[in-house]
Amino acid sequence: MDNDRRGFLHAATAVGVAAVGSLAVAPRAEGKAPDDKKEADEEISAPEDLMREHGVLNRILLVFEEGVRRLRRKEDVPPDVFHKPATLVRTFVEDYHEKLEEKFIFPPFEKHKRLTDLVTVLRQQHEAGRKLTDVILHAAVADRFGRADARQEVVRACEAFVRMYRPHEAREDTVLFPALYTIVPAKEVKELGERFEEEEHRLFGEDGFAKAVEQVAGIEKQLGIYDLAGFTPK
């Protein structure tokens, strides 16, 4: 009887543990994870947030390159192929992304006299980029784009923009952003990420980043360059 009693208690304990375990994992097993996205957003640091926005910029650079390539081949290219991405550059990159860098990322380096030469150049390039965007937005409209000189302005501005921003964002990703952790406490870097998210929601509503990705994807589809497999060498 002692053996039977011990066996019963052991089985009951095992069943109890299994029941508790099943309750703990049940929501995920049923696919109910309403807070997953919120938790993921909260875990994104300020540098990571800026770096993924660089991904949007890189896709815009690809659009500019493809549009210029087609113009040089004398293909018929509508002006919105340039105007749409330039508008996205103005609203999402220059008036949001770069403003965050200028207000929250650059000043700590300047205060601590770290990488100041790099920060100076990055600030100058932000200004230069805005002037190039002005050119594209001005020339890539229906009543001007039909003129050869306007198309040449767009080509020159896009080429200069791409040439500058590829090394610009690469230097930020590989030098500036990693160095941020050496002068700003990790807790403050995390708080910056939360502040960036609040600003994104204020300017663009919920899922501002996702909306930007969707916009650039739409332009890629218009050009027929959305399919990633199309870039694989044959």
CSV table of C-alpha atoms in Angstrom, one decimal:
chain,number,residue,atom,x,y,z
A,1,MET,CA,0.0,0.0,0.0
A,2,ASP,CA,2.9,2.3,0.7
A,3,ASN,CA,4.2,1.8,-2.8
A,4,ASP,CA,0.7,2.5,-4.2
A,5,ARG,CA,0.4,5.6,-2.1
A,6,ARG,CA,3.8,6.9,-3.3
A,7,GLY,CA,2.9,6.1,-6.9
A,8,PHE,CA,-0.3,8.0,-6.6
A,9,LEU,CA,1.3,11.1,-5.1
A,10,HIS,CA,4.0,11.1,-7.7
A,11,ALA,CA,1.5,10.9,-10.6
A,12,ALA,CA,-0.7,13.6,-9.1
A,13,THR,CA,2.4,15.9,-8.7
A,14,ALA,CA,3.3,15.3,-12.3
A,15,VAL,CA,-0.1,16.0,-13.6
A,16,GLY,CA,-0.2,19.2,-11.6
A,17,VAL,CA,3.1,20.4,-13.0
A,18,ALA,CA,2.0,19.6,-16.5
A,19,ALA,CA,-1.3,21.4,-16.0
A,20,VAL,CA,0.5,24.6,-14.8
A,21,GLY,CA,3.0,24.3,-17.7
A,22,SER,CA,0.2,24.0,-20.3
A,23,LEU,CA,-1.5,27.1,-18.9
A,24,ALA,CA,1.7,29.0,-19.2
A,25,VAL,CA,2.2,28.2,-22.8
A,26,ALA,CA,-1.4,28.0,-23.9
A,27,PRO,CA,-1.7,31.6,-25.2
A,28,ARG,CA,1.3,31.2,-27.5
A,29,ALA,CA,0.2,27.7,-28.6
A,30,GLU,CA,-3.1,29.2,-29.7
A,31,GLY,CA,-1.3,32.0,-31.5
A,32,LYS,CA,-2.5,34.7,-29.1
A,33,ALA,CA,0.3,37.1,-28.6
A,34,PRO,CA,-1.2,40.5,-28.6
A,35,ASP,CA,1.8,42.2,-26.9
A,36,ASP,CA,4.5,40.6,-29.1
A,37,LYS,CA,4.8,43.7,-31.4
A,38,LYS,CA,4.8,46.1,-28.5
A,39,GLU,CA,7.5,44.1,-26.7
A,40,ALA,CA,9.6,43.9,-29.8
A,41,ASP,CA,9.3,47.7,-30.3
A,42,GLU,CA,10.3,48.4,-26.7
A,43,GLU,CA,13.4,46.3,-27.2
A,44,ILE,CA,14.7,48.3,-30.2
A,45,SER,CA,17.5,50.6,-29.2
A,46,ALA,CA,18.1,54.0,-30.6
A,47,PRO,CA,21.0,53.0,-32.9
A,48,GLU,CA,19.1,49.9,-34.1
A,49,ASP,CA,16.0,52.1,-34.9
A,50,LEU,CA,18.2,54.4,-36.9
A,51,MET,CA,19.9,51.6,-38.7
A,52,ARG,CA,16.7,49.9,-39.8
A,53,GLU,CA,15.6,53.3,-41.2
A,54,HIS,CA,18.8,53.3,-43.1
A,55,GLY,CA,17.4,50.3,-44.8
A,56,VAL,CA,14.5,52.4,-46.1
A,57,LEU,CA,17.0,54.9,-47.3
A,58,ASN,CA,19.0,52.2,-49.1
A,59,ARG,CA,15.9,51.1,-51.0
A,60,ILE,CA,15.3,54.7,-52.0
A,61,LEU,CA,18.8,54.9,-53.3
A,62,LEU,CA,18.2,51.8,-55.4
A,63,VAL,CA,15.1,53.5,-56.9
A,64,PHE,CA,17.1,56.6,-57.8
A,65,GLU,CA,19.7,54.4,-59.4
A,66,GLU,CA,17.2,52.5,-61.5
A,67,GLY,CA,15.4,55.6,-62.6
A,68,VAL,CA,18.7,57.3,-63.7
A,69,ARG,CA,19.7,54.1,-65.5
A,70,ARG,CA,16.5,54.1,-67.5
A,71,LEU,CA,16.8,57.8,-68.3
A,72,ARG,CA,20.3,57.3,-69.6
A,73,ARG,CA,19.0,54.5,-71.8
A,74,LYS,CA,16.4,57.0,-73.2
A,75,GLU,CA,13.5,55.1,-71.8
A,76,ASP,CA,10.2,56.7,-70.9
A,77,VAL,CA,10.3,57.4,-67.2
A,78,PRO,CA,7.4,59.2,-65.5
A,79,PRO,CA,8.5,62.0,-63.1
A,80,ASP,CA,6.8,60.4,-60.1
A,81,VAL,CA,9.5,57.7,-60.1
A,82,PHE,CA,11.8,60.4,-58.7
A,83,HIS,CA,9.2,62.7,-57.0
A,84,LYS,CA,7.7,60.0,-54.8
A,85,PRO,CA,11.0,58.7,-53.3
A,86,ALA,CA,12.2,62.3,-52.9
A,87,THR,CA,9.0,63.1,-51.0
A,88,LEU,CA,9.6,60.1,-48.8
A,89,VAL,CA,13.2,61.3,-48.3
A,90,ARG,CA,12.0,64.7,-47.2
A,91,THR,CA,9.3,63.5,-44.8
A,92,PHE,CA,10.8,60.4,-43.3
A,93,VAL,CA,14.6,60.8,-43.7
A,94,GLU,CA,15.3,64.5,-43.5
A,95,ASP,CA,12.5,65.9,-41.4
A,96,TYR,CA,12.4,62.9,-39.0
A,97,HIS,CA,15.4,60.5,-39.1
A,98,GLU,CA,18.0,63.2,-39.5
A,99,LYS,CA,16.4,65.5,-37.0
A,100,LEU,CA,16.7,62.8,-34.4
A,101,GLU,CA,20.4,62.3,-35.2
A,102,GLU,CA,21.0,66.1,-35.0
A,103,LYS,CA,19.1,66.5,-31.8
A,104,PHE,CA,20.0,63.4,-29.8
A,105,ILE,CA,22.9,61.5,-31.4
A,106,PHE,CA,25.4,64.2,-32.5
A,107,PRO,CA,25.3,66.4,-29.4
A,108,PRO,CA,26.8,63.8,-27.0
A,109,PHE,CA,29.8,63.4,-29.3
A,110,GLU,CA,30.3,67.1,-29.5
A,111,LYS,CA,29.9,67.5,-25.8
A,112,HIS,CA,32.5,64.8,-25.0
A,113,LYS,CA,34.7,65.9,-28.0
A,114,ARG,CA,34.6,62.5,-29.5
A,115,LEU,CA,34.5,61.9,-33.3
A,116,THR,CA,33.8,65.6,-33.8
A,117,ASP,CA,35.3,65.7,-37.2
A,118,LEU,CA,33.0,62.9,-38.4
A,119,VAL,CA,30.0,64.6,-36.8
A,120,THR,CA,30.8,67.9,-38.5
A,121,VAL,CA,30.9,66.2,-41.9
A,122,LEU,CA,27.7,64.3,-41.2
A,123,ARG,CA,25.9,67.5,-40.4
A,124,GLN,CA,27.2,69.1,-43.6
A,125,GLN,CA,26.0,66.2,-45.6
A,126,HIS,CA,22.6,66.4,-44.1
A,127,GLU,CA,22.4,70.0,-45.4
A,128,ALA,CA,23.8,69.1,-48.8
A,129,GLY,CA,21.3,66.2,-49.0
A,130,ARG,CA,18.3,68.6,-48.4
A,131,LYS,CA,19.5,70.8,-51.2
A,132,LEU,CA,19.7,67.9,-53.6
A,133,THR,CA,16.2,66.8,-52.6
A,134,ASP,CA,15.0,70.3,-53.3
A,135,VAL,CA,16.3,70.0,-56.8
A,136,ILE,CA,14.6,66.6,-57.4
A,137,LEU,CA,11.3,67.8,-56.0
A,138,HIS,CA,11.4,70.9,-58.1
A,139,ALA,CA,12.4,69.3,-61.4
A,140,ALA,CA,10.6,66.0,-61.3
A,141,VAL,CA,7.1,67.4,-61.9
A,142,ALA,CA,5.0,67.0,-65.0
A,143,ASP,CA,5.3,70.6,-66.3
A,144,ARG,CA,9.2,70.5,-66.1
A,145,PHE,CA,10.3,66.9,-66.4
A,146,GLY,CA,9.5,66.9,-70.1
A,147,ARG,CA,12.4,69.3,-70.7
A,148,ALA,CA,15.9,67.8,-71.2
A,149,ASP,CA,17.6,70.2,-68.9
A,150,ALA,CA,15.2,69.3,-66.0
A,151,ARG,CA,15.8,65.6,-66.5
A,152,GLN,CA,19.6,66.3,-66.4
A,153,GLU,CA,19.1,68.2,-63.2
A,154,VAL,CA,17.3,65.2,-61.7
A,155,VAL,CA,20.0,62.8,-62.9
A,156,ARG,CA,22.9,64.9,-61.5
A,157,ALA,CA,21.0,65.4,-58.2
A,158,CYS,CA,20.2,61.7,-57.8
A,159,GLU,CA,23.7,60.6,-58.6
A,160,ALA,CA,25.2,63.0,-56.1
A,161,PHE,CA,22.7,62.0,-53.5
A,162,VAL,CA,23.4,58.3,-53.9
A,163,ARG,CA,27.2,58.8,-54.0
A,164,MET,CA,27.1,60.8,-50.7
A,165,TYR,CA,24.6,58.8,-48.7
A,166,ARG,CA,26.0,55.3,-49.2
A,167,PRO,CA,29.2,56.1,-47.3
A,168,HIS,CA,27.3,58.5,-45.1
A,169,GLU,CA,25.0,55.9,-43.6
A,170,ALA,CA,27.8,53.2,-43.6
A,171,ARG,CA,30.0,55.4,-41.5
A,172,GLU,CA,27.2,56.1,-39.1
A,173,ASP,CA,26.4,52.3,-38.8
A,174,THR,CA,29.9,51.1,-38.4
A,175,VAL,CA,31.6,54.0,-36.5
A,176,LEU,CA,29.2,56.5,-34.9
A,177,PHE,CA,26.4,54.4,-33.6
A,178,PRO,CA,28.6,51.7,-32.0
A,179,ALA,CA,30.6,54.5,-30.3
A,180,LEU,CA,27.5,56.0,-28.8
A,181,TYR,CA,27.6,53.3,-26.1
A,182,THR,CA,31.0,54.4,-24.9
A,183,ILE,CA,29.8,57.9,-24.0
A,184,VAL,CA,26.1,57.4,-23.2
A,185,PRO,CA,24.9,55.0,-20.5
A,186,ALA,CA,23.0,52.0,-21.8
A,187,LYS,CA,19.9,53.1,-19.9
A,188,GLU,CA,19.9,56.4,-21.6
A,189,VAL,CA,20.4,54.8,-25.0
A,190,LYS,CA,17.3,52.6,-24.3
A,191,GLU,CA,15.3,55.7,-23.2
A,192,LEU,CA,16.3,57.4,-26.5
A,193,GLY,CA,14.8,54.4,-28.4
A,194,GLU,CA,11.5,54.9,-26.6
A,195,ARG,CA,11.6,58.7,-27.3
A,196,PHE,CA,12.3,57.9,-31.0
A,197,GLU,CA,9.3,55.6,-31.1
A,198,GLU,CA,7.1,58.3,-29.5
A,199,GLU,CA,8.2,60.9,-32.1
A,200,GLU,CA,7.5,58.4,-34.9
A,201,HIS,CA,4.0,57.8,-33.7
A,202,ARG,CA,3.4,61.6,-33.3
A,203,LEU,CA,4.5,62.3,-36.9
A,204,PHE,CA,3.3,59.3,-38.7
A,205,GLY,CA,0.8,57.5,-36.5
A,206,GLU,CA,1.1,53.9,-35.5
A,207,ASP,CA,3.5,51.7,-37.6
A,208,GLY,CA,5.3,54.7,-39.1
A,209,PHE,CA,8.3,52.6,-40.1
A,210,ALA,CA,6.1,49.9,-41.7
A,211,LYS,CA,4.2,52.6,-43.7
A,212,ALA,CA,7.5,54.0,-45.0
A,213,VAL,CA,8.6,50.5,-46.1
A,214,GLU,CA,5.2,50.0,-47.8
A,215,GLN,CA,5.6,53.2,-49.7
A,216,VAL,CA,9.1,52.4,-51.0
A,217,ALA,CA,7.9,48.9,-51.9
A,218,GLY,CA,5.1,50.4,-54.0
A,219,ILE,CA,7.7,52.5,-55.9
A,220,GLU,CA,9.8,49.4,-56.4
A,221,LYS,CA,6.8,47.5,-57.8
A,222,GLN,CA,6.1,50.4,-60.2
A,223,LEU,CA,9.6,50.1,-61.5
A,224,GLY,CA,9.5,46.3,-61.6
A,225,ILE,CA,12.4,45.9,-59.2
A,226,TYR,CA,10.6,44.7,-56.1
A,227,ASP,CA,11.4,41.0,-56.6
A,228,LEU,CA,14.7,40.4,-54.7
A,229,ALA,CA,15.4,37.3,-56.8
A,230,GLY,CA,15.8,39.6,-59.9
A,231,PHE,CA,19.1,40.9,-58.4
A,232,THR,CA,20.7,37.4,-58.2
A,233,PRO,CA,23.5,37.0,-60.8
A,234,LYS,CA,22.7,34.4,-63.5
